[in-house]
Structures are given as C-alpha cells and as structure tokens.
Short mmCIF file of N, CA and C and ligand atoms in Angstrom, two decimals:
data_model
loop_
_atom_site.label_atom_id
_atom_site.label_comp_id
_atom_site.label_asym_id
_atom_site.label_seq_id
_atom_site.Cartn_x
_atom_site.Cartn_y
_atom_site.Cartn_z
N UNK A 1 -29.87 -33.78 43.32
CA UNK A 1 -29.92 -32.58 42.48
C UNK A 1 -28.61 -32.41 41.72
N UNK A 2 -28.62 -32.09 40.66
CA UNK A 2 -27.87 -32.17 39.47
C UNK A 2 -26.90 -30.43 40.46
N UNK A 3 -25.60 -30.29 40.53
CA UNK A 3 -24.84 -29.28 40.88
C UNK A 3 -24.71 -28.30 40.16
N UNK A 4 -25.25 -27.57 39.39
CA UNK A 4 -25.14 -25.60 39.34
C UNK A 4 -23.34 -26.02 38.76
N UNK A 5 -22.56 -26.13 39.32
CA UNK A 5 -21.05 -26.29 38.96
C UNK A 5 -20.39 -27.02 37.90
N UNK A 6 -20.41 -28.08 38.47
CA UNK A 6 -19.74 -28.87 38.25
C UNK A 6 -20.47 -30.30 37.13
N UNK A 7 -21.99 -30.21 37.66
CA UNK A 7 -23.49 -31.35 36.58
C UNK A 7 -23.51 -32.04 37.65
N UNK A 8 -22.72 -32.46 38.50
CA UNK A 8 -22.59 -33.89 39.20
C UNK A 8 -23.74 -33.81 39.98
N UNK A 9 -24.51 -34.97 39.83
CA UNK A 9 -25.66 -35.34 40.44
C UNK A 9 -25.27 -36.08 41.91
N UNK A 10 -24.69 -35.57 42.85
CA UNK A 10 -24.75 -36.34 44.11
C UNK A 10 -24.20 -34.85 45.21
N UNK A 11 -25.15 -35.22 46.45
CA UNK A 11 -24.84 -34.17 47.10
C UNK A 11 -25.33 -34.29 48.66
N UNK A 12 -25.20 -33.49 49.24
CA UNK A 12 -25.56 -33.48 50.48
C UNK A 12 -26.39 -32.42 50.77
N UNK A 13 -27.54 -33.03 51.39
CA UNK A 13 -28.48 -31.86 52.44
C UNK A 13 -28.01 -30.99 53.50
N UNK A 14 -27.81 -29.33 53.63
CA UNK A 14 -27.26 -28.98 54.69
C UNK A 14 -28.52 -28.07 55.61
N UNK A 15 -28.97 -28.11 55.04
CA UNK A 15 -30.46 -27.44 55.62
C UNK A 15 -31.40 -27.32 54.64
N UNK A 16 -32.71 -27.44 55.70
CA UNK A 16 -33.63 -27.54 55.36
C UNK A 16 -35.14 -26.61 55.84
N UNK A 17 -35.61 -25.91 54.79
CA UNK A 17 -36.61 -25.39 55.85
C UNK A 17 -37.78 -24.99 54.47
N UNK A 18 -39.14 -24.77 55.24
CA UNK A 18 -40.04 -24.72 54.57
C UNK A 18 -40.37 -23.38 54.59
N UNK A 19 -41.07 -22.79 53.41
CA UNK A 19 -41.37 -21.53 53.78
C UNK A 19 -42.47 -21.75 52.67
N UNK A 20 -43.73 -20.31 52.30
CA UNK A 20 -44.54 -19.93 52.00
C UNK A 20 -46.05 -21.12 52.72
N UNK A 21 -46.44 -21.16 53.43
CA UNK A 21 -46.82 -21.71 54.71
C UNK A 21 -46.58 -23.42 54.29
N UNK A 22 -45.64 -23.76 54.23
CA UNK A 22 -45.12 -25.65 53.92
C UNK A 22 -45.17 -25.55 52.48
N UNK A 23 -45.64 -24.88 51.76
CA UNK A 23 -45.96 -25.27 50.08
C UNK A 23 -44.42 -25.52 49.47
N UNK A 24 -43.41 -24.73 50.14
CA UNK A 24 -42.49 -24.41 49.46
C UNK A 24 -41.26 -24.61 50.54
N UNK A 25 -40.63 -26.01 49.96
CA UNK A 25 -39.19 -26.47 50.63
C UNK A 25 -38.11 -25.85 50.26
N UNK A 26 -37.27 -24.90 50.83
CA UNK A 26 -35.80 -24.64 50.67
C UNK A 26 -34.61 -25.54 51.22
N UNK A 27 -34.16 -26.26 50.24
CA UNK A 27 -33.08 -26.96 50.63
C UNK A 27 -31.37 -26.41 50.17
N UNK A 28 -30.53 -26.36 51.46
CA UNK A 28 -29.10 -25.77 51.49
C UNK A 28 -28.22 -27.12 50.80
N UNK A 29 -27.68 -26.76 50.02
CA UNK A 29 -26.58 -28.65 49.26
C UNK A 29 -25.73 -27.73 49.34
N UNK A 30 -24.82 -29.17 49.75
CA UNK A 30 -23.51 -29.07 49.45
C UNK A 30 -23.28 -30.50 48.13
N UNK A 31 -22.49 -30.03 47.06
CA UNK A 31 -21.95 -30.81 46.59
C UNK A 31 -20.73 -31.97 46.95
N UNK A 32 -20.74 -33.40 46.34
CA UNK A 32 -19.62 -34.22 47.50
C UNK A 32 -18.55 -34.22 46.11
N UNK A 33 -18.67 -33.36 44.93
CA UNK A 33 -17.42 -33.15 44.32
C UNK A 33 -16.30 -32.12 44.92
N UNK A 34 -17.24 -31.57 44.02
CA UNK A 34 -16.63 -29.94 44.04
C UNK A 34 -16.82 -29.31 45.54
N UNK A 35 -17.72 -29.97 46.70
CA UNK A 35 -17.88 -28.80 47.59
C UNK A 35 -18.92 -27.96 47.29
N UNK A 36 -18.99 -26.98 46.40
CA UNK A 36 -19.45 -25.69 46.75
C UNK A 36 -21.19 -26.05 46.56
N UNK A 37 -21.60 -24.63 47.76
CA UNK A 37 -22.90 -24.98 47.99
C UNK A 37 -24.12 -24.47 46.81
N UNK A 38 -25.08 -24.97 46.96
CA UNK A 38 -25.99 -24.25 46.09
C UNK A 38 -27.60 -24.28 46.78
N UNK A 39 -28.38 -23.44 46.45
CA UNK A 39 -29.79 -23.53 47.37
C UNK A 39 -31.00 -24.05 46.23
N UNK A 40 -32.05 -25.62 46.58
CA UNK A 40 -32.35 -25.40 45.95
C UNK A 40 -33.94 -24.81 46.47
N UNK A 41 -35.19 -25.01 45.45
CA UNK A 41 -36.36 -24.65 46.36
C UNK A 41 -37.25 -25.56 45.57
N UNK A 42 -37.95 -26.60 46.30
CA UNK A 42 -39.09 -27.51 46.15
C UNK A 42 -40.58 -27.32 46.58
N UNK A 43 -41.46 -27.18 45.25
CA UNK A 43 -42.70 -27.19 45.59
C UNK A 43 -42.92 -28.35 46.32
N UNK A 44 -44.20 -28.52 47.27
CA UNK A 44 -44.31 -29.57 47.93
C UNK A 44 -44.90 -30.39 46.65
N UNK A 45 -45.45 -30.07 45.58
CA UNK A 45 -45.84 -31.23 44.64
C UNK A 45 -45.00 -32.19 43.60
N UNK A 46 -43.42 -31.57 44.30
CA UNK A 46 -42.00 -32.41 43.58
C UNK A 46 -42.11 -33.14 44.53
N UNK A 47 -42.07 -33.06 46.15
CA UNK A 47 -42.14 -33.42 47.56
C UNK A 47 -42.72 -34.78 47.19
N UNK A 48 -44.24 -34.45 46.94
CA UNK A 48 -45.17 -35.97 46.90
C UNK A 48 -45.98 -36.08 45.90
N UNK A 49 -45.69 -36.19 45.25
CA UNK A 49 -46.66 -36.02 44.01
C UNK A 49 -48.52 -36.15 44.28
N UNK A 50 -49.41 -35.93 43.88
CA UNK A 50 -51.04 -36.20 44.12
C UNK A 50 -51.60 -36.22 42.32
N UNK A 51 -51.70 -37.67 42.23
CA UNK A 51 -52.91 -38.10 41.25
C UNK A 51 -54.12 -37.81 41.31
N UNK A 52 -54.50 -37.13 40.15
CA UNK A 52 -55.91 -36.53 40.27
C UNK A 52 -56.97 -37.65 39.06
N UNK A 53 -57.66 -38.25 39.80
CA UNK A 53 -58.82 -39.51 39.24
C UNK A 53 -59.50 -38.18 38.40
N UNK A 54 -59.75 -38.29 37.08
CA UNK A 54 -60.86 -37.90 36.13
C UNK A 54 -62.10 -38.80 36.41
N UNK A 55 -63.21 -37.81 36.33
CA UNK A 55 -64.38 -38.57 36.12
C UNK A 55 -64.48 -40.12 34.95
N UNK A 56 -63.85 -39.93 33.75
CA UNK A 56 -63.37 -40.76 33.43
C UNK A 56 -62.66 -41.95 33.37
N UNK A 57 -61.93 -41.71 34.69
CA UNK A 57 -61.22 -42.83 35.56
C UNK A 57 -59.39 -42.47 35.30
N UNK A 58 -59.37 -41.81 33.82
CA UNK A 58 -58.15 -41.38 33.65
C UNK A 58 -57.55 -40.67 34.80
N UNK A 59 -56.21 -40.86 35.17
CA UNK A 59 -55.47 -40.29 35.84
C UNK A 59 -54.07 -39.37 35.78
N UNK A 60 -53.73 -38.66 36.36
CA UNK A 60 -53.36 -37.40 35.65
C UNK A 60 -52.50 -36.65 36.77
N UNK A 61 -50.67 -36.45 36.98
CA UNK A 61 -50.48 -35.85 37.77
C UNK A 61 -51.22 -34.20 38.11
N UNK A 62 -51.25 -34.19 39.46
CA UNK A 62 -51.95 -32.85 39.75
C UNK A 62 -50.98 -31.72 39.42
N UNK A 63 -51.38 -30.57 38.40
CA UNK A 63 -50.96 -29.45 38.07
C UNK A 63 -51.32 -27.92 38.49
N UNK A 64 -50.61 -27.59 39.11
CA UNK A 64 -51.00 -26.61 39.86
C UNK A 64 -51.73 -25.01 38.79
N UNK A 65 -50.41 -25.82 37.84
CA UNK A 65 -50.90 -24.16 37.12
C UNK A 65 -51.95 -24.75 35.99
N UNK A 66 -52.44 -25.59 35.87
CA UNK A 66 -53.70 -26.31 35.07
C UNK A 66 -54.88 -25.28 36.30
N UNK A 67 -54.45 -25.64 37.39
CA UNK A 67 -55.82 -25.61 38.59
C UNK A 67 -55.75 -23.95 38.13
N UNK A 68 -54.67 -23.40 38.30
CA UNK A 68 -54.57 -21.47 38.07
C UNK A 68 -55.38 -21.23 36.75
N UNK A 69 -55.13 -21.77 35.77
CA UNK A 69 -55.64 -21.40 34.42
C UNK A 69 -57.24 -21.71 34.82
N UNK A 70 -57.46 -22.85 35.38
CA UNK A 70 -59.09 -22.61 35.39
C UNK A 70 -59.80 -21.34 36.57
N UNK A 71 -58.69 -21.02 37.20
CA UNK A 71 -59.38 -20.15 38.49
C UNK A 71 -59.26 -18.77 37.37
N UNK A 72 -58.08 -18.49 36.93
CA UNK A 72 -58.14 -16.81 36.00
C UNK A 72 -59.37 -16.87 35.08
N UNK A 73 -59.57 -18.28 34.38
CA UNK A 73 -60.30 -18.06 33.66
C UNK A 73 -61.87 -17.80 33.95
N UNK A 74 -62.17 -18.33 35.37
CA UNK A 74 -63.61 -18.49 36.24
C UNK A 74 -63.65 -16.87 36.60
N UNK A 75 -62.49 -15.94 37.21
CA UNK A 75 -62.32 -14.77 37.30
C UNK A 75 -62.39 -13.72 36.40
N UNK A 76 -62.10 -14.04 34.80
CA UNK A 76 -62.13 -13.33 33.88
C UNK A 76 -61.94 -11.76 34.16
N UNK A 77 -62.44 -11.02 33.82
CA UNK A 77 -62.06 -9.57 34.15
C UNK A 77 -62.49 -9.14 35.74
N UNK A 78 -63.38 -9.93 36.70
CA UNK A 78 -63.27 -9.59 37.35
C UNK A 78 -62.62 -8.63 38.30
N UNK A 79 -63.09 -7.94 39.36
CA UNK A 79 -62.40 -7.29 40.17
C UNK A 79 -61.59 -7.39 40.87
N UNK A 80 -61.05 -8.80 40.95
CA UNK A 80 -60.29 -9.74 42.05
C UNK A 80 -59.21 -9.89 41.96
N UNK A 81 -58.13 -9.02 43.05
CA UNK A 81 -56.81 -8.88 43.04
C UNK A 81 -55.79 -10.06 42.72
N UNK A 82 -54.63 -10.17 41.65
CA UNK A 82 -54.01 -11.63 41.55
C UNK A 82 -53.41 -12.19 43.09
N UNK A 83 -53.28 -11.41 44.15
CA UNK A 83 -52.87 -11.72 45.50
C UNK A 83 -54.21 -13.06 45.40
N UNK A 84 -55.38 -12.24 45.72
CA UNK A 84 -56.60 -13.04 45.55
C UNK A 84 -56.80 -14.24 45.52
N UNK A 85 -56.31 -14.52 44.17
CA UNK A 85 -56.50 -15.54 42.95
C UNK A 85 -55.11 -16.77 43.31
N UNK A 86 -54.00 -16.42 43.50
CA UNK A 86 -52.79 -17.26 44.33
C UNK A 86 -53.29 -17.75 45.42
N UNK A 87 -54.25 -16.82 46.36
CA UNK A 87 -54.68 -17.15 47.63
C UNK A 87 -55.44 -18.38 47.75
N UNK A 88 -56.24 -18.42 46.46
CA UNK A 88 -57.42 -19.45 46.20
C UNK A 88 -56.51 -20.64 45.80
N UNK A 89 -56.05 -20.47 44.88
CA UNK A 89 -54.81 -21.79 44.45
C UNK A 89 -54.20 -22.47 45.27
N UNK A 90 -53.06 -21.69 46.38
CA UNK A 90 -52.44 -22.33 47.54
C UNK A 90 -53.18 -22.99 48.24
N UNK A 91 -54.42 -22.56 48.92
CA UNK A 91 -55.22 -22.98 50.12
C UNK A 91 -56.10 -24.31 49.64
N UNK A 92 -55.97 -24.27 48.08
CA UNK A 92 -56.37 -25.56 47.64
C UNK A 92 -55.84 -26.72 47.55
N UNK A 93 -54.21 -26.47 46.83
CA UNK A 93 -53.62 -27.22 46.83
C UNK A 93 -52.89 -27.82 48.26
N UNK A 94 -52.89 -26.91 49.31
CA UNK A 94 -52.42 -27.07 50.34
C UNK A 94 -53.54 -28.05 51.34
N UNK A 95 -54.62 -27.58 51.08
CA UNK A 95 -56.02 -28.35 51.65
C UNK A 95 -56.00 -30.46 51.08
N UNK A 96 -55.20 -30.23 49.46
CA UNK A 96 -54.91 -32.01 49.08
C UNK A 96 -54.05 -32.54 49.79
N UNK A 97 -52.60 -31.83 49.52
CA UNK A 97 -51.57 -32.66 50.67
C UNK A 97 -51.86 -32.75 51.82
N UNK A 98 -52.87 -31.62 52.60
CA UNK A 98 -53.42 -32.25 53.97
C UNK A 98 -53.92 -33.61 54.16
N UNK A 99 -55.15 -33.29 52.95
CA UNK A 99 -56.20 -34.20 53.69
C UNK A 99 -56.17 -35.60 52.44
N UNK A 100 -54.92 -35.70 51.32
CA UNK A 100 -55.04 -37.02 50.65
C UNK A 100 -53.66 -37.43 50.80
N UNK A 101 -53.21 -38.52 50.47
CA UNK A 101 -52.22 -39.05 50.00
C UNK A 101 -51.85 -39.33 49.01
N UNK A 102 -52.35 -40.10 48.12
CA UNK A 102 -51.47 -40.32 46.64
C UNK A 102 -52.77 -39.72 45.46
N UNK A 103 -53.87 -40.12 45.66
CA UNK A 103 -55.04 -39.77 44.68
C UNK A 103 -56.29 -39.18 45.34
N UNK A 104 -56.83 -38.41 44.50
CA UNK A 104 -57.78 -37.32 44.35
C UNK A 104 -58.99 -37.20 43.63
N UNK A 105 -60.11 -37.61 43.58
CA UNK A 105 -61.17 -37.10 42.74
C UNK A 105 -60.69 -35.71 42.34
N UNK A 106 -60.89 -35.67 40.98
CA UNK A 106 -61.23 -34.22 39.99
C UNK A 106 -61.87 -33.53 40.64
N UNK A 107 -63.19 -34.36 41.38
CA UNK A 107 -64.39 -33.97 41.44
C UNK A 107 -64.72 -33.16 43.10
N UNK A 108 -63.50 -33.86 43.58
CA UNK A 108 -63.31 -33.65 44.85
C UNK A 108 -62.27 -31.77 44.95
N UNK A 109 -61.48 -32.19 43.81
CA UNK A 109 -60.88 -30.46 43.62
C UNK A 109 -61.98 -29.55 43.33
N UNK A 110 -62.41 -29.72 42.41
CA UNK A 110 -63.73 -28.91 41.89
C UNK A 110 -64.45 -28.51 42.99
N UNK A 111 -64.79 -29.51 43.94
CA UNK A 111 -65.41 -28.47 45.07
C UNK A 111 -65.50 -27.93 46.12
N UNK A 112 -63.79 -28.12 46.02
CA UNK A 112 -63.07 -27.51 46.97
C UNK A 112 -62.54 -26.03 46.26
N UNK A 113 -62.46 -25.62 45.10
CA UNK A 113 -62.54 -24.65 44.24
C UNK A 113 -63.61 -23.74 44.53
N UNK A 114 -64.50 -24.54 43.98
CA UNK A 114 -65.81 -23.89 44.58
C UNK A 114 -66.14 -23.42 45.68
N UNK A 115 -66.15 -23.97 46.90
CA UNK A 115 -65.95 -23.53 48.35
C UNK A 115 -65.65 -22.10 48.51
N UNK A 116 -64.20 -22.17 47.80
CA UNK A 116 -63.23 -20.65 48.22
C UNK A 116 -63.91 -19.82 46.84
N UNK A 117 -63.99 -20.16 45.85
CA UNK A 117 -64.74 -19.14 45.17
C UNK A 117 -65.96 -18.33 45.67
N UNK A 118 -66.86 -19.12 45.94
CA UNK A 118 -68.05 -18.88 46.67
C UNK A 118 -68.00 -17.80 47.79
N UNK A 119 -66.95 -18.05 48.28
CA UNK A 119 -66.87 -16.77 49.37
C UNK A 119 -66.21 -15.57 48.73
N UNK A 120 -65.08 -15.51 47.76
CA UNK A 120 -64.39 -14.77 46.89
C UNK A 120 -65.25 -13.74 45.86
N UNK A 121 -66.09 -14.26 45.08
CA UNK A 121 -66.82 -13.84 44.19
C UNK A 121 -67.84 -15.03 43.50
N UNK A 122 -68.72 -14.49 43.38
CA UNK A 122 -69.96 -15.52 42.98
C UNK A 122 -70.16 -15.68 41.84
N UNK A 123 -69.62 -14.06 41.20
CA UNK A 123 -69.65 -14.34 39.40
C UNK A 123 -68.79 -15.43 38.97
N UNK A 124 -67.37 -15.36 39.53
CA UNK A 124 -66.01 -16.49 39.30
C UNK A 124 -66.36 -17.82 39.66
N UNK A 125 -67.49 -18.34 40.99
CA UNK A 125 -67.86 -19.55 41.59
C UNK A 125 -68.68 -20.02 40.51
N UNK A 126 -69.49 -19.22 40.10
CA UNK A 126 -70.87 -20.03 39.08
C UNK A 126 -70.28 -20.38 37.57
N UNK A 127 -69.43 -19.74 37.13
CA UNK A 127 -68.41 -19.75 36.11
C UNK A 127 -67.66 -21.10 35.98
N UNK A 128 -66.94 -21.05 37.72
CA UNK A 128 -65.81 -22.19 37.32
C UNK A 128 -66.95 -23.49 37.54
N UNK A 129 -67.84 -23.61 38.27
CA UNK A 129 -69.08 -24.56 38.47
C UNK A 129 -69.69 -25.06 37.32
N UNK A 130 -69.89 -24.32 36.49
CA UNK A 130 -70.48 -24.56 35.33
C UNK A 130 -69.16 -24.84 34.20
N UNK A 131 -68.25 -24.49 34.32
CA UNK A 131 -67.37 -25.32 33.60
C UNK A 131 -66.87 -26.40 33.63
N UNK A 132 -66.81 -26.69 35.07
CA UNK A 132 -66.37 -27.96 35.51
C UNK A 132 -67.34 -28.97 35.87
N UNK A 133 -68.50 -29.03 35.72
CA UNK A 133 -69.95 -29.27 35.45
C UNK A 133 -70.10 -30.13 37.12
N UNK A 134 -69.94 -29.15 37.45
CA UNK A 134 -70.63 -29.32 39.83
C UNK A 134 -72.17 -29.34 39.54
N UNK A 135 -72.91 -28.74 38.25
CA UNK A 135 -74.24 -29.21 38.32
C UNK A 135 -74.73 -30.28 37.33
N UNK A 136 -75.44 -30.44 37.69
CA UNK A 136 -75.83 -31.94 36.87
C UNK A 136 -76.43 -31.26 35.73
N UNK A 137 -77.39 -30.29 35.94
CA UNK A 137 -77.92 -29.79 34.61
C UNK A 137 -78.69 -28.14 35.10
N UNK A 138 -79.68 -27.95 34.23
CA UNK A 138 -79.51 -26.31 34.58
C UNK A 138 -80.49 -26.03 35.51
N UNK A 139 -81.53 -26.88 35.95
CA UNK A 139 -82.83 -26.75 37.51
C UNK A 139 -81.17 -26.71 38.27
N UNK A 140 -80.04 -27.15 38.81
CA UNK A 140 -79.37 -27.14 39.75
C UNK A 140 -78.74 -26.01 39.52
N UNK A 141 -78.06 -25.30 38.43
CA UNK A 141 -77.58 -24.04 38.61
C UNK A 141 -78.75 -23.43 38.97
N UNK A 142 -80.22 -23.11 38.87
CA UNK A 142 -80.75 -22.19 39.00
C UNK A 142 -81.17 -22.36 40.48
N UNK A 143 -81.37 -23.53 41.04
CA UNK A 143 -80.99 -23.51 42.49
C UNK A 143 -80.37 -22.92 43.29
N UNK A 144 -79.24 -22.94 42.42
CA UNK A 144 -77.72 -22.68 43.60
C UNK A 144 -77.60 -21.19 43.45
N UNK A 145 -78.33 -20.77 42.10
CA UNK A 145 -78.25 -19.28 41.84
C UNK A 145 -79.31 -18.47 42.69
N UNK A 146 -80.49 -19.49 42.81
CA UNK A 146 -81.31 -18.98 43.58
C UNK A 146 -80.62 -19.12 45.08
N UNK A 147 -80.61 -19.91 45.43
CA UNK A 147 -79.80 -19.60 47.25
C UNK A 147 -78.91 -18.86 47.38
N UNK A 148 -77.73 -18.09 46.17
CA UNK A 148 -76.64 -17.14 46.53
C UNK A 148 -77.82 -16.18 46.30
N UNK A 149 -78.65 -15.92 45.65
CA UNK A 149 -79.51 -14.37 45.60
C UNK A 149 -80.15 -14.62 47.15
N UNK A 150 -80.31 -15.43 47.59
CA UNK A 150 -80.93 -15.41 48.77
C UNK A 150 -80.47 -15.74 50.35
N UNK A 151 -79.25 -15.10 49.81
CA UNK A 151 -78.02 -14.98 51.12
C UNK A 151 -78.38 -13.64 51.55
N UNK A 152 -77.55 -13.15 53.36
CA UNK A 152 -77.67 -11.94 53.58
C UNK A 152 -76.99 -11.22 52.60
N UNK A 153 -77.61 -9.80 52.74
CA UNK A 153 -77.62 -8.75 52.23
C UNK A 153 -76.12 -8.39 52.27
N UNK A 154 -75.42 -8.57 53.19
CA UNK A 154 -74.43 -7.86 53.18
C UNK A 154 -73.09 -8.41 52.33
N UNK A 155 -73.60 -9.53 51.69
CA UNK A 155 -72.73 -9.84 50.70
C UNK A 155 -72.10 -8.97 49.48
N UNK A 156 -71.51 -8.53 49.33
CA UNK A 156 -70.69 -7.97 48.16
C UNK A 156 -71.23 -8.38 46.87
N UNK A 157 -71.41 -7.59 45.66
CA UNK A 157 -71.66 -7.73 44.90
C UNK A 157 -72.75 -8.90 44.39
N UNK A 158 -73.32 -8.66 44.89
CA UNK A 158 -74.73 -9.62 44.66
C UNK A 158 -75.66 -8.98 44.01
N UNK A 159 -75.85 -8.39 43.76
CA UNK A 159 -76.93 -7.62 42.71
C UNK A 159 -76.05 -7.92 41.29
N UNK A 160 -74.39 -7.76 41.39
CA UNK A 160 -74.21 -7.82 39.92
C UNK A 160 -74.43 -9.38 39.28
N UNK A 161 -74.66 -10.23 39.98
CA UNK A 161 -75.07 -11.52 39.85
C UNK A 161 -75.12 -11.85 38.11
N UNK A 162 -76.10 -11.48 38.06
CA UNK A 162 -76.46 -10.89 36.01
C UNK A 162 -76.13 -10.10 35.62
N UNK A 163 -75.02 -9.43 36.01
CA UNK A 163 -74.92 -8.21 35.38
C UNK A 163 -74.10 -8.25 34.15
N UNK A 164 -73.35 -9.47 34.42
CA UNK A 164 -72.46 -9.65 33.18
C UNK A 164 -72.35 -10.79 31.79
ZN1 ZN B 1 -20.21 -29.75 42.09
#
C-alpha cells in the first residue's frame, strides 16, 4: 500500500482484522520509511478477486456495485428499506467467496439474487428475473407467477402482485 505520508509503497502489516461479517478487512501498516502508521480497509473482492462467466462466455471481474444497480433497479420504488437492499447484496456476494474460487456463472449469481429476492419482495424478484432472463420465455414467468400467487396466505404483499 502506497503510504498516506510519505507515497512510499512498502510497509508492514501490524494488525489485522475483519469486520462487517468477513466482507471487510481492516489492516493496521506501519510504514518501513517514515514509520508512521496508517489504517487501511479491504473489501474481500481486492482480497480475491471472482470472475463472473457471461452467458456469452465473456468474462468479467465481479462488481459489486454493477450487482447493487441491478438489485435498486429490480426494487424500483418499492417499499424496501436500503438496510434491505445492502442486506441482499452482502449475503450474495458473501454466499460467492464461500462457495467459488476464481469463476462464477452470471447465471449462477442471478439465482442466487433471485433466491433472496423471492423472500424480500416478489414485485423486485419477478423484475430482476425477467431482466436477467431466469425464464426462458413467458409460459415460465407465468408459471413461476402462478406458484408465488399460490403460496401461503400469509405472505406479504401478494395481492399487490399486479398491482403495479
Ligand atoms: Zn511513509
């Protein structure tokens, strides 16, 4: 890490610790010029990077705030607190560095998106689904639309289904 002081790129680790549940590395430096310390803080996606495979085959570092722009936009005016909407992002991105190592189906984010939408709000799930095309064509949205109308009752906002 480049030194806050002095530019000099060489330094020493003096602690280390993770915080916002692992997503987010805080590292203590000391510089081996000048000494003086500085703190820095590392997303885990500086940590290890994750290639995301396009259906296309193109490949594409994974962007976190690419993944945010499609979740606000699946949310649109919705009712859904931005706590919410971070909540859905982290637990996604945190769910890749679990369970991949270097590369990712698109296709494989997408429905892991979907997953947590689905329980979140159904207007935002069928939205980001249909943008990111999870159905092959429109008998499968009306499927999938038909089985969320035909969940228990005690689901939240299920009548507004069409409403908007
Ligand atoms: Zn320095």
């Amino acid at each position: 890490m480049i030194c806050p002081f002095c530019k000099l790129n060489d330094d020493k680790v003096i602690d280390s610790r993770s915080t916002d549940g692992g997503a987010v590395i805080r590292r203590r430096r000391e510089c081996l010029k000048c000494a003086k310390r500085f703190t820095t803080y590392e997303r885990a996606e500086e940590l290890a990077r994750i290639t995301v495979v396009k259906k296309d085959l193109r490949r594409e570092t994974f962007d976190r705030d690419k993944l945010m722009r499609g979740i606000r936009s699946a949310f649109g005016k919705r009712p859904v607190s931005e706590e919410t909407k971070l909540r859905v992002v982290t637990d996604v991105e945190e769910s890749l560095y679990r369970d991949f190592d270097r590369e990712v189906d698109s296709v494989e984010i997408g429905k892991r998106v979907c997953e947590k939408l689905k329980v979140v709000d159904e207007v935002a799930y069928i939205r980001f689904a249909s943008v990111y095309h999870q159905f092959r064509d429109v008998t499968e949205l009306a499927n999938e639309l038909a089985t969320l109308l035909n969940r228990p009752k005690d689901v939240k906002d299920q009548g507004k289904l069409f409403g908007q």
